[in-house]
Amino acid sequence: MPADLDSLARRNLLNSRSPDPDKMIRLGRTCLEEGHLSDAVDFLSAIDDETGLETVLETAVDEGDFFIYSRAVKVLERPMEASTLERLAENAERLGKLVFAAQARNRLTRNQAPPRQETES
């Protein structure tokens, strides 16, 4: 979170009925630059800034952060693509984020599994 923004001000901004888009974009980009990806998702999703959220998504993949990646794809209403999950898992492993790597591979496996067929009883 940007140094000039305390928790109360952050809450008030995010709960505002009509947030100032320029301010939210500025805060979202500042959070992104400072490595506060979760806060960046919060600010950018409040105003549906697809471009900013795309940047967060790519950063999450590069940093092997499955949690932020899953938040970003949910906000953007996109599926988790196999090639992106594989890249995220590889980056997570390389960076020692083994839980995120396992989560990405688990999701990859679930996405590729054939749908279950219901059996008649």
PDB file of N, CA and C in Angstrom, residues 1-2 17 20 25 34 38 45 51 58-60 65-66 75 90 99-100 102 104 116:
ATOM      1  N   MET A   1       0.856  -1.168   0.000  1.00  0.00           N
ATOM      2  CA  MET A   1       0.000   0.000   0.000  1.00  0.00           C
ATOM      3  C   MET A   1       0.905   1.234   0.000  1.00  0.00           C
ATOM      4  N   PRO A   2       0.557   2.232  -0.786  1.00  0.00           N
ATOM      5  CA  PRO A   2       1.379   3.449  -0.813  1.00  0.00           C
ATOM      6  C   PRO A   2       1.538   4.041   0.583  1.00  0.00           C
ATOM      7  N   ARG A  17     -18.765   4.856  -3.469  1.00  0.00           N
ATOM      8  CA  ARG A  17     -19.746   4.541  -4.523  1.00  0.00           C
ATOM      9  C   ARG A  17     -19.279   5.014  -5.893  1.00  0.00           C
ATOM     10  N   ASP A  20     -12.716   7.984  -7.779  1.00  0.00           N
ATOM     11  CA  ASP A  20     -12.062   8.771  -8.823  1.00  0.00           C
ATOM     12  C   ASP A  20     -11.158   7.838  -9.632  1.00  0.00           C
ATOM     13  N   ILE A  25      -6.316   4.503 -10.518  1.00  0.00           N
ATOM     14  CA  ILE A  25      -5.279   4.025 -11.440  1.00  0.00           C
ATOM     15  C   ILE A  25      -3.901   4.368 -10.885  1.00  0.00           C
ATOM     16  N   GLU A  34       5.482  -0.988  -6.361  1.00  0.00           N
ATOM     17  CA  GLU A  34       6.053  -1.296  -5.049  1.00  0.00           C
ATOM     18  C   GLU A  34       5.944  -2.779  -4.698  1.00  0.00           C
ATOM     19  N   SER A  38      -1.656  -7.474  -4.387  1.00  0.00           N
ATOM     20  CA  SER A  38      -3.018  -7.631  -3.883  1.00  0.00           C
ATOM     21  C   SER A  38      -3.732  -6.279  -3.808  1.00  0.00           C
ATOM     22  N   SER A  45      -9.449  -3.136  -9.783  1.00  0.00           N
ATOM     23  CA  SER A  45     -10.736  -3.797 -10.016  1.00  0.00           C
ATOM     24  C   SER A  45     -11.908  -2.914  -9.600  1.00  0.00           C
ATOM     25  N   THR A  51      -6.680  -2.861 -18.451  1.00  0.00           N
ATOM     26  CA  THR A  51      -5.266  -2.746 -18.818  1.00  0.00           C
ATOM     27  C   THR A  51      -4.371  -2.929 -17.594  1.00  0.00           C
ATOM     28  N   GLU A  58       0.100 -10.481 -15.619  1.00  0.00           N
ATOM     29  CA  GLU A  58       1.409 -10.851 -16.176  1.00  0.00           C
ATOM     30  C   GLU A  58       2.502 -10.837 -15.108  1.00  0.00           C
ATOM     31  N   THR A  59       2.441  -9.859 -14.212  1.00  0.00           N
ATOM     32  CA  THR A  59       3.421  -9.790 -13.126  1.00  0.00           C
ATOM     33  C   THR A  59       3.285 -11.003 -12.216  1.00  0.00           C
ATOM     34  N   ALA A  60       2.047 -11.388 -11.923  1.00  0.00           N
ATOM     35  CA  ALA A  60       1.809 -12.555 -11.074  1.00  0.00           C
ATOM     36  C   ALA A  60       2.382 -13.817 -11.713  1.00  0.00           C
ATOM     37  N   ASP A  65       3.150 -16.219  -8.706  1.00  0.00           N
ATOM     38  CA  ASP A  65       2.191 -15.979  -7.625  1.00  0.00           C
ATOM     39  C   ASP A  65       0.800 -16.450  -8.046  1.00  0.00           C
ATOM     40  N   PHE A  66       0.477 -17.692  -7.685  1.00  0.00           N
ATOM     41  CA  PHE A  66      -0.802 -18.274  -8.081  1.00  0.00           C
ATOM     42  C   PHE A  66      -1.984 -17.551  -7.442  1.00  0.00           C
ATOM     43  N   VAL A  75     -11.364 -11.579 -11.611  1.00  0.00           N
ATOM     44  CA  VAL A  75     -11.860 -10.218 -11.838  1.00  0.00           C
ATOM     45  C   VAL A  75     -12.041  -9.956 -13.332  1.00  0.00           C
ATOM     46  N   GLU A  90       6.308 -23.068 -13.505  1.00  0.00           N
ATOM     47  CA  GLU A  90       7.764 -23.096 -13.712  1.00  0.00           C
ATOM     48  C   GLU A  90       8.443 -21.925 -13.003  1.00  0.00           C
ATOM     49  N   VAL A  99       4.530 -24.087  -3.018  1.00  0.00           N
ATOM     50  CA  VAL A  99       3.081 -24.217  -2.828  1.00  0.00           C
ATOM     51  C   VAL A  99       2.345 -23.626  -4.028  1.00  0.00           C
ATOM     52  N   PHE A 100       2.774 -22.456  -4.487  1.00  0.00           N
ATOM     53  CA  PHE A 100       2.142 -21.850  -5.666  1.00  0.00           C
ATOM     54  C   PHE A 100       2.354 -22.718  -6.904  1.00  0.00           C
ATOM     55  N   ALA A 102       2.671 -25.975  -6.939  1.00  0.00           N
ATOM     56  CA  ALA A 102       1.771 -27.119  -6.791  1.00  0.00           C
ATOM     57  C   ALA A 102       0.324 -26.728  -7.089  1.00  0.00           C
ATOM     58  N   ALA A 104      -0.723 -24.332  -9.074  1.00  0.00           N
ATOM     59  CA  ALA A 104      -0.862 -24.110 -10.517  1.00  0.00           C
ATOM     60  C   ALA A 104      -0.920 -25.443 -11.254  1.00  0.00           C
ATOM     61  N   ARG A 116     -16.405 -35.713 -15.589  1.00  0.00           N
ATOM     62  CA  ARG A 116     -16.961 -36.936 -15.002  1.00  0.00           C
ATOM     63  C   ARG A 116     -18.312 -37.232 -15.627  1.00  0.00           C
TER      64      ARG A 116
END
